[in-house]
Amino acid sequence: MQIIEKQQVHEALNFNTLISALRKSFAGQFTMPQRQVFELIPGDPAHNAFAVLPAWDEQVIGVKSFTYFPENSQSGYESLYSKIMLFSRDHGVPLALVDGTSVTLWRTAAVSALAADLLARKDANNLVFFGTGNLASYMLKAHLTVRDYSQVTIIGRNPNKVDSLISALAGEFAQVEFVAGTSNRETIAAADVISCATGAGEPLFDGSWLSPGTHVDLIGNHNKDRRECDTTSILVSDVFVDSRTNVLNEAGELLMPMAEGVFDANDVKAELAELCANKVAGRQSEHAITLFKSVGTALSDLVAANQVYKTVAN
């Protein structure tokens, strides 16, 4: 059995290959039981948690285990630590123990970009991105893989982090104008795609500011009582999810409007697998507002970890 560390993960993956592999796997045959997330102390405002995500397809069996301590940065630790175990599908032989923290960065960004590729307008060229955390650069690079954006506006609470992110990306994507922005009607209305990867507990923008044809991507929140968008954003959008089971169990973006009695589980148009398999159409028109909510799936972990394993093993 191979032990694969984070540096090997980063060296093995690229977004073109990973997004393609995810599209193929979500369209294929797989089994993905509901992920289990356990708050270590139920009701604790810190939301410290341990989670287990199993999945298998025709090639491999896998399970990701991770710890999530949102306040760890205050003590000099990472907020998330994770490992992925891979086993052969044929005989159940252990294959690898893969660093799951780095895989999570890649697969989260790749799934977000895959959904945007399926749901955003083909001519989208103005991306507004909320967030400056560990995921930010991965998210932006993934989205820049699936659309030819001419402008990217980055919004964050810390101006220094925004500037650092812009400096890091500007040299790699010389054709893109990166600018620092704020959340206001003008910025949101001008966006073709809005991607949010934050720890925010309250909505980041007013849903009434969204223009027809916008695609909204929400990946930052995993809690029932928190959300990155308001109820208006949900009501004006065609809503898609990575997994109905997981999102409708965890995500305040949908659970809060459901509690208000204005949204129903049946209002979710499709999940990612249905989109990838062309079982359900995505964008209905150039004027439709689409919204994708993701909380992470075991299948995406499995696919990304297996991509790493096959690269390293060869």
mmCIF file of C-alpha atoms in Angstrom:
data_model
loop_
_atom_site.group_PDB
_atom_site.id
_atom_site.type_symbol
_atom_site.label_atom_id
_atom_site.label_comp_id
_atom_site.label_asym_id
_atom_site.label_seq_id
_atom_site.Cartn_x
_atom_site.Cartn_y
_atom_site.Cartn_z
ATOM 1 C CA MET A 1 0.000 0.000 0.000
ATOM 2 C CA GLN A 2 1.315 3.409 -0.967
ATOM 3 C CA ILE A 3 1.301 6.452 1.292
ATOM 4 C CA ILE A 4 0.826 9.561 -0.820
ATOM 5 C CA GLU A 5 1.559 12.946 0.739
ATOM 6 C CA LYS A 6 0.253 16.369 -0.233
ATOM 7 C CA GLN A 7 3.171 17.381 -2.452
ATOM 8 C CA GLN A 8 2.634 14.287 -4.594
ATOM 9 C CA VAL A 9 -1.069 15.171 -4.850
ATOM 10 C CA HIS A 10 -0.294 18.668 -6.115
ATOM 11 C CA GLU A 11 2.221 17.329 -8.623
ATOM 12 C CA ALA A 12 -0.173 14.666 -9.916
ATOM 13 C CA LEU A 13 -3.286 16.752 -10.560
ATOM 14 C CA ASN A 14 -4.342 19.352 -13.117
ATOM 15 C CA PHE A 15 -7.792 20.808 -13.628
ATOM 16 C CA ASN A 16 -8.310 19.829 -17.269
ATOM 17 C CA THR A 17 -7.806 16.137 -16.517
ATOM 18 C CA LEU A 18 -9.582 16.175 -13.163
ATOM 19 C CA ILE A 19 -12.697 17.993 -14.401
ATOM 20 C CA SER A 20 -12.942 15.546 -17.308
ATOM 21 C CA ALA A 21 -12.573 12.557 -14.966
ATOM 22 C CA LEU A 22 -15.249 13.924 -12.621
ATOM 23 C CA ARG A 23 -17.669 14.489 -15.498
ATOM 24 C CA LYS A 24 -17.199 10.912 -16.681
ATOM 25 C CA SER A 25 -17.519 9.390 -13.203
ATOM 26 C CA PHE A 26 -20.610 11.361 -12.205
ATOM 27 C CA ALA A 27 -22.218 10.214 -15.455
ATOM 28 C CA GLY A 28 -21.324 6.583 -14.790
ATOM 29 C CA GLN A 29 -22.145 3.875 -12.263
ATOM 30 C CA PHE A 30 -21.272 4.529 -8.636
ATOM 31 C CA THR A 31 -22.529 4.062 -5.094
ATOM 32 C CA MET A 32 -22.359 6.877 -2.574
ATOM 33 C CA PRO A 33 -24.005 6.370 0.832
ATOM 34 C CA GLN A 34 -24.931 9.472 2.798
ATOM 35 C CA ARG A 35 -21.918 11.125 4.327
ATOM 36 C CA GLN A 36 -21.797 11.152 8.107
ATOM 37 C CA VAL A 37 -20.828 14.388 9.852
ATOM 38 C CA PHE A 38 -20.613 14.341 13.634
ATOM 39 C CA GLU A 39 -20.353 17.476 15.736
ATOM 40 C CA LEU A 40 -17.927 16.591 18.509
ATOM 41 C CA ILE A 41 -20.025 18.614 20.955
ATOM 42 C CA PRO A 42 -23.557 19.031 19.586
ATOM 43 C CA GLY A 43 -24.662 22.649 19.693
ATOM 44 C CA ASP A 44 -21.169 24.013 20.298
ATOM 45 C CA PRO A 45 -20.815 27.352 18.424
ATOM 46 C CA ALA A 46 -17.325 26.255 17.315
ATOM 47 C CA HIS A 47 -18.895 23.524 15.102
ATOM 48 C CA ASN A 48 -15.871 21.220 15.548
ATOM 49 C CA ALA A 49 -16.662 18.037 13.632
ATOM 50 C CA PHE A 50 -15.517 14.634 12.367
ATOM 51 C CA ALA A 51 -16.825 13.215 9.096
ATOM 52 C CA VAL A 52 -16.756 9.972 7.103
ATOM 53 C CA LEU A 53 -17.466 9.876 3.345
ATOM 54 C CA PRO A 54 -17.619 6.432 1.634
ATOM 55 C CA ALA A 55 -18.047 5.725 -2.091
ATOM 56 C CA TRP A 56 -17.160 3.173 -4.726
ATOM 57 C CA ASP A 57 -17.309 2.770 -8.473
ATOM 58 C CA GLU A 58 -16.217 0.098 -10.950
ATOM 59 C CA GLN A 59 -12.524 0.733 -10.239
ATOM 60 C CA VAL A 60 -12.016 1.499 -6.569
ATOM 61 C CA ILE A 61 -13.567 1.685 -3.116
ATOM 62 C CA GLY A 62 -12.722 4.672 -0.972
ATOM 63 C CA VAL A 63 -13.475 6.429 2.264
ATOM 64 C CA LYS A 64 -12.418 9.895 3.336
ATOM 65 C CA SER A 65 -12.214 10.774 6.993
ATOM 66 C CA PHE A 66 -11.672 14.354 8.076
ATOM 67 C CA THR A 67 -11.697 16.644 11.066
ATOM 68 C CA TYR A 68 -13.016 20.197 10.810
ATOM 69 C CA PHE A 69 -12.072 22.761 13.442
ATOM 70 C CA PRO A 70 -13.106 26.191 12.056
ATOM 71 C CA GLU A 71 -11.265 28.158 14.747
ATOM 72 C CA ASN A 72 -7.957 26.304 14.365
ATOM 73 C CA SER A 73 -6.290 29.211 12.560
ATOM 74 C CA GLN A 74 -6.307 31.161 15.802
ATOM 75 C CA SER A 75 -3.973 28.518 17.262
ATOM 76 C CA GLY A 76 -1.728 28.060 14.236
ATOM 77 C CA TYR A 77 -3.353 24.856 12.954
ATOM 78 C CA GLU A 78 -5.217 24.083 9.735
ATOM 79 C CA SER A 79 -9.007 24.071 9.960
ATOM 80 C CA LEU A 80 -9.265 20.753 8.105
ATOM 81 C CA TYR A 81 -7.212 17.557 8.244
ATOM 82 C CA SER A 82 -8.104 14.610 6.052
ATOM 83 C CA LYS A 83 -7.009 11.207 4.746
ATOM 84 C CA ILE A 84 -8.469 9.034 1.975
ATOM 85 C CA MET A 85 -8.159 5.242 1.961
ATOM 86 C CA LEU A 86 -8.387 3.513 -1.420
ATOM 87 C CA PHE A 87 -9.093 -0.205 -1.952
ATOM 88 C CA SER A 88 -9.297 -2.193 -5.177
ATOM 89 C CA ARG A 89 -12.845 -2.867 -6.367
ATOM 90 C CA ASP A 90 -11.976 -6.390 -7.524
ATOM 91 C CA HIS A 91 -10.669 -7.909 -4.288
ATOM 92 C CA GLY A 92 -10.751 -5.148 -1.678
ATOM 93 C CA VAL A 93 -6.966 -4.976 -1.426
ATOM 94 C CA PRO A 94 -5.717 -1.727 0.190
ATOM 95 C CA LEU A 95 -4.075 0.446 -2.476
ATOM 96 C CA ALA A 96 -3.175 3.778 -0.940
ATOM 97 C CA LEU A 97 -3.526 6.248 1.880
ATOM 98 C CA VAL A 98 -3.794 9.646 0.197
ATOM 99 C CA ASP A 99 -3.538 13.074 1.774
ATOM 100 C CA GLY A 100 -7.156 14.167 1.758
ATOM 101 C CA THR A 101 -6.618 17.801 2.669
ATOM 102 C CA SER A 102 -4.893 18.567 -0.629
ATOM 103 C CA VAL A 103 -7.306 16.357 -2.582
ATOM 104 C CA THR A 104 -10.204 18.307 -1.059
ATOM 105 C CA LEU A 105 -8.815 21.585 -2.407
ATOM 106 C CA TRP A 106 -8.548 20.188 -5.914
ATOM 107 C CA ARG A 107 -11.826 18.276 -6.052
ATOM 108 C CA THR A 108 -13.884 21.075 -4.475
ATOM 109 C CA ALA A 109 -12.641 23.563 -7.052
ATOM 110 C CA ALA A 110 -13.000 21.067 -9.904
ATOM 111 C CA VAL A 111 -16.613 20.195 -9.007
ATOM 112 C CA SER A 112 -17.459 23.892 -8.759
ATOM 113 C CA ALA A 113 -15.963 24.525 -12.199
ATOM 114 C CA LEU A 114 -17.630 21.431 -13.672
ATOM 115 C CA ALA A 115 -21.016 22.699 -12.502
ATOM 116 C CA ALA A 116 -20.254 26.132 -13.969
ATOM 117 C CA ASP A 117 -19.300 24.504 -17.258
ATOM 118 C CA LEU A 118 -22.674 22.750 -17.287
ATOM 119 C CA LEU A 119 -24.771 25.687 -16.078
ATOM 120 C CA ALA A 120 -23.098 29.020 -16.865
ATOM 121 C CA ARG A 121 -23.639 30.773 -20.188
ATOM 122 C CA LYS A 122 -21.021 29.866 -22.769
ATOM 123 C CA ASP A 123 -20.207 33.549 -23.298
ATOM 124 C CA ALA A 124 -19.675 34.300 -19.600
ATOM 125 C CA ASN A 125 -16.683 36.632 -19.256
ATOM 126 C CA ASN A 126 -17.152 38.417 -15.918
ATOM 127 C CA LEU A 127 -16.499 36.362 -12.777
ATOM 128 C CA VAL A 128 -17.092 37.699 -9.264
ATOM 129 C CA PHE A 129 -15.427 35.624 -6.567
ATOM 130 C CA PHE A 130 -15.958 35.840 -2.812
ATOM 131 C CA GLY A 131 -13.151 34.487 -0.611
ATOM 132 C CA THR A 132 -9.435 34.647 0.067
ATOM 133 C CA GLY A 133 -8.890 31.426 2.012
ATOM 134 C CA ASN A 134 -6.970 28.280 1.139
ATOM 135 C CA LEU A 135 -9.473 27.350 -1.564
ATOM 136 C CA ALA A 136 -9.435 30.697 -3.364
ATOM 137 C CA SER A 137 -6.584 30.188 -5.824
ATOM 138 C CA TYR A 138 -7.766 26.650 -6.666
ATOM 139 C CA MET A 139 -11.302 27.864 -7.263
ATOM 140 C CA LEU A 140 -10.198 30.671 -9.539
ATOM 141 C CA LYS A 141 -7.823 28.493 -11.550
ATOM 142 C CA ALA A 142 -10.523 25.844 -11.981
ATOM 143 C CA HIS A 143 -13.122 28.367 -13.163
ATOM 144 C CA LEU A 144 -10.607 29.907 -15.544
ATOM 145 C CA THR A 145 -10.182 26.432 -17.041
ATOM 146 C CA VAL A 146 -13.815 26.194 -18.196
ATOM 147 C CA ARG A 147 -14.571 29.765 -19.328
ATOM 148 C CA ASP A 148 -12.588 32.568 -20.988
ATOM 149 C CA TYR A 149 -13.135 35.310 -18.425
ATOM 150 C CA SER A 150 -11.782 38.740 -19.279
ATOM 151 C CA GLN A 151 -12.398 40.166 -15.793
ATOM 152 C CA VAL A 152 -12.316 38.599 -12.343
ATOM 153 C CA THR A 153 -13.409 40.645 -9.336
ATOM 154 C CA ILE A 154 -12.233 39.309 -5.978
ATOM 155 C CA ILE A 155 -14.101 40.270 -2.814
ATOM 156 C CA GLY A 156 -12.722 39.563 0.640
ATOM 157 C CA ARG A 157 -12.729 40.938 4.166
ATOM 158 C CA ASN A 158 -8.943 41.344 4.235
ATOM 159 C CA PRO A 159 -7.661 43.762 1.548
ATOM 160 C CA ASN A 160 -4.100 42.473 1.924
ATOM 161 C CA LYS A 161 -5.196 38.919 1.154
ATOM 162 C CA VAL A 162 -7.162 40.136 -1.861
ATOM 163 C CA ASP A 163 -4.102 41.976 -3.166
ATOM 164 C CA SER A 164 -1.875 38.938 -2.587
ATOM 165 C CA LEU A 165 -4.294 36.683 -4.459
ATOM 166 C CA ILE A 166 -4.455 39.102 -7.381
ATOM 167 C CA SER A 167 -0.652 39.330 -7.535
ATOM 168 C CA ALA A 168 -0.294 35.553 -7.491
ATOM 169 C CA LEU A 169 -2.770 35.037 -10.333
ATOM 170 C CA ALA A 170 -2.045 38.017 -12.568
ATOM 171 C CA GLY A 171 1.240 36.620 -13.839
ATOM 172 C CA GLU A 172 -0.264 33.234 -14.687
ATOM 173 C CA PHE A 173 -3.345 34.625 -16.444
ATOM 174 C CA ALA A 174 -2.057 37.676 -18.275
ATOM 175 C CA GLN A 175 -5.193 37.900 -20.443
ATOM 176 C CA VAL A 176 -7.433 38.400 -17.380
ATOM 177 C CA GLU A 177 -7.975 41.675 -15.550
ATOM 178 C CA PHE A 178 -8.052 40.939 -11.819
ATOM 179 C CA VAL A 179 -9.573 43.649 -9.617
ATOM 180 C CA ALA A 180 -10.475 44.051 -5.960
ATOM 181 C CA GLY A 181 -14.144 44.753 -5.363
ATOM 182 C CA THR A 182 -16.931 45.084 -2.831
ATOM 183 C CA SER A 183 -20.345 43.507 -2.652
ATOM 184 C CA ASN A 184 -22.778 46.061 -4.059
ATOM 185 C CA ARG A 185 -25.586 46.223 -6.604
ATOM 186 C CA GLU A 186 -23.340 47.341 -9.472
ATOM 187 C CA THR A 187 -20.760 44.575 -9.008
ATOM 188 C CA ILE A 188 -23.294 41.770 -8.570
ATOM 189 C CA ALA A 189 -25.516 42.934 -11.432
ATOM 190 C CA ALA A 190 -22.541 42.977 -13.810
ATOM 191 C CA ALA A 191 -21.461 39.420 -12.969
ATOM 192 C CA ASP A 192 -21.964 36.515 -15.358
ATOM 193 C CA VAL A 193 -20.809 34.026 -12.713
ATOM 194 C CA ILE A 194 -20.633 34.513 -8.941
ATOM 195 C CA SER A 195 -18.617 31.962 -6.984
ATOM 196 C CA CYS A 196 -18.553 31.947 -3.181
ATOM 197 C CA ALA A 197 -16.033 30.059 -1.053
ATOM 198 C CA THR A 198 -16.205 31.736 2.336
ATOM 199 C CA GLY A 199 -16.839 31.045 5.985
ATOM 200 C CA ALA A 200 -19.660 33.580 6.027
ATOM 201 C CA GLY A 201 -22.735 32.840 8.080
ATOM 202 C CA GLU A 202 -24.873 35.577 6.544
ATOM 203 C CA PRO A 203 -25.712 36.230 2.859
ATOM 204 C CA LEU A 204 -22.917 37.840 0.867
ATOM 205 C CA PHE A 205 -25.176 39.790 -1.495
ATOM 206 C CA ASP A 206 -28.800 40.705 -2.119
ATOM 207 C CA GLY A 207 -30.524 38.275 -4.466
ATOM 208 C CA SER A 208 -32.512 41.106 -6.035
ATOM 209 C CA TRP A 209 -29.237 42.406 -7.504
ATOM 210 C CA LEU A 210 -28.767 39.311 -9.717
ATOM 211 C CA SER A 211 -29.116 39.885 -13.445
ATOM 212 C CA PRO A 212 -30.867 37.466 -15.819
ATOM 213 C CA GLY A 213 -28.440 34.847 -17.118
ATOM 214 C CA THR A 214 -26.202 34.788 -14.020
ATOM 215 C CA HIS A 215 -24.806 31.556 -12.600
ATOM 216 C CA VAL A 216 -24.305 31.417 -8.807
ATOM 217 C CA ASP A 217 -21.923 28.916 -7.213
ATOM 218 C CA LEU A 218 -21.958 28.299 -3.434
ATOM 219 C CA ILE A 219 -19.424 25.973 -1.802
ATOM 220 C CA GLY A 220 -18.368 27.610 1.469
ATOM 221 C CA ASN A 221 -21.088 26.657 3.946
ATOM 222 C CA HIS A 222 -21.821 23.221 5.450
ATOM 223 C CA ASN A 223 -24.099 24.260 8.334
ATOM 224 C CA LYS A 224 -27.894 24.233 8.653
ATOM 225 C CA ASP A 225 -28.037 27.626 10.371
ATOM 226 C CA ARG A 226 -25.647 29.522 8.078
ATOM 227 C CA ARG A 227 -25.720 30.520 4.417
ATOM 228 C CA GLU A 228 -23.794 32.399 1.728
ATOM 229 C CA CYS A 229 -26.907 33.552 -0.156
ATOM 230 C CA ASP A 230 -30.320 34.867 0.846
ATOM 231 C CA THR A 231 -33.754 33.379 0.239
ATOM 232 C CA THR A 232 -34.346 35.713 -2.715
ATOM 233 C CA SER A 233 -31.356 34.210 -4.545
ATOM 234 C CA ILE A 234 -32.865 30.750 -4.147
ATOM 235 C CA LEU A 235 -36.323 31.808 -5.281
ATOM 236 C CA VAL A 236 -35.177 33.558 -8.465
ATOM 237 C CA SER A 237 -32.893 30.670 -9.476
ATOM 238 C CA ASP A 238 -33.061 27.224 -11.002
ATOM 239 C CA VAL A 239 -31.390 25.321 -8.151
ATOM 240 C CA PHE A 240 -28.960 22.433 -8.665
ATOM 241 C CA VAL A 241 -26.899 20.515 -6.089
ATOM 242 C CA ASP A 242 -23.963 18.148 -5.964
ATOM 243 C CA SER A 243 -25.981 15.686 -3.848
ATOM 244 C CA ARG A 244 -29.591 16.032 -2.763
ATOM 245 C CA THR A 245 -29.003 13.776 0.230
ATOM 246 C CA ASN A 246 -26.090 15.775 1.573
ATOM 247 C CA VAL A 247 -27.229 19.291 0.698
ATOM 248 C CA LEU A 248 -30.751 18.810 2.061
ATOM 249 C CA ASN A 249 -29.241 17.495 5.283
ATOM 250 C CA GLU A 250 -26.624 20.189 5.808
ATOM 251 C CA ALA A 251 -26.958 23.402 3.818
ATOM 252 C CA GLY A 252 -28.680 26.441 5.299
ATOM 253 C CA GLU A 253 -28.937 27.983 1.827
ATOM 254 C CA LEU A 254 -31.793 25.568 1.097
ATOM 255 C CA LEU A 255 -32.880 24.513 4.576
ATOM 256 C CA MET A 256 -33.675 28.061 5.702
ATOM 257 C CA PRO A 257 -36.018 28.815 2.767
ATOM 258 C CA MET A 258 -37.573 25.384 3.357
ATOM 259 C CA ALA A 259 -38.173 26.291 7.004
ATOM 260 C CA GLU A 260 -39.754 29.540 5.811
ATOM 261 C CA GLY A 261 -42.162 27.501 3.697
ATOM 262 C CA VAL A 262 -41.130 29.108 0.404
ATOM 263 C CA PHE A 263 -38.943 26.325 -1.022
ATOM 264 C CA ASP A 264 -39.378 22.570 -1.223
ATOM 265 C CA ALA A 265 -36.956 19.701 -1.760
ATOM 266 C CA ASN A 266 -38.787 18.953 -5.012
ATOM 267 C CA ASP A 267 -37.829 22.415 -6.257
ATOM 268 C CA VAL A 268 -34.232 21.210 -6.723
ATOM 269 C CA LYS A 269 -33.951 20.741 -10.483
ATOM 270 C CA ALA A 270 -31.203 18.105 -10.502
ATOM 271 C CA GLU A 271 -28.046 16.907 -8.877
ATOM 272 C CA LEU A 272 -24.648 16.812 -10.549
ATOM 273 C CA ALA A 273 -24.822 13.178 -11.647
ATOM 274 C CA GLU A 274 -28.074 13.820 -13.518
ATOM 275 C CA LEU A 275 -26.542 16.798 -15.299
ATOM 276 C CA CYS A 276 -23.396 14.900 -16.271
ATOM 277 C CA ALA A 277 -25.419 11.951 -17.585
ATOM 278 C CA ASN A 278 -27.698 14.313 -19.563
ATOM 279 C CA LYS A 279 -30.714 12.933 -17.717
ATOM 280 C CA VAL A 280 -31.829 16.461 -16.817
ATOM 281 C CA ALA A 281 -31.206 19.613 -18.823
ATOM 282 C CA GLY A 282 -29.258 22.355 -17.100
ATOM 283 C CA ARG A 283 -29.642 25.936 -18.233
ATOM 284 C CA GLN A 284 -33.087 26.437 -19.758
ATOM 285 C CA SER A 285 -32.389 29.772 -21.458
ATOM 286 C CA GLU A 286 -29.842 32.560 -21.743
ATOM 287 C CA HIS A 287 -31.955 34.561 -19.287
ATOM 288 C CA ALA A 288 -32.325 31.902 -16.586
ATOM 289 C CA ILE A 289 -30.494 32.374 -13.291
ATOM 290 C CA THR A 290 -28.865 29.116 -12.225
ATOM 291 C CA LEU A 291 -27.559 28.270 -8.762
ATOM 292 C CA PHE A 292 -25.352 25.361 -7.718
ATOM 293 C CA LYS A 293 -24.976 24.419 -4.057
ATOM 294 C CA SER A 294 -22.242 21.987 -3.074
ATOM 295 C CA VAL A 295 -21.248 20.554 0.292
ATOM 296 C CA GLY A 296 -18.816 17.965 -1.095
ATOM 297 C CA THR A 297 -19.248 14.367 -2.178
ATOM 298 C CA ALA A 298 -17.409 11.146 -1.502
ATOM 299 C CA LEU A 299 -17.399 10.349 -5.222
ATOM 300 C CA SER A 300 -15.404 13.471 -6.034
ATOM 301 C CA ASP A 301 -12.875 12.499 -3.339
ATOM 302 C CA LEU A 302 -12.702 8.989 -4.750
ATOM 303 C CA VAL A 303 -12.149 10.174 -8.326
ATOM 304 C CA ALA A 304 -9.475 12.718 -7.418
ATOM 305 C CA ALA A 305 -7.628 10.347 -5.085
ATOM 306 C CA ASN A 306 -7.688 7.607 -7.723
ATOM 307 C CA GLN A 307 -6.307 10.032 -10.312
ATOM 308 C CA VAL A 308 -3.434 10.734 -7.930
ATOM 309 C CA TYR A 309 -2.887 7.050 -7.173
ATOM 310 C CA LYS A 310 -2.769 6.039 -10.842
ATOM 311 C CA THR A 311 -0.315 8.840 -11.641
ATOM 312 C CA VAL A 312 1.987 8.087 -8.721
ATOM 313 C CA ALA A 313 1.802 4.299 -9.225
ATOM 314 C CA ASN A 314 2.908 4.699 -12.848
#
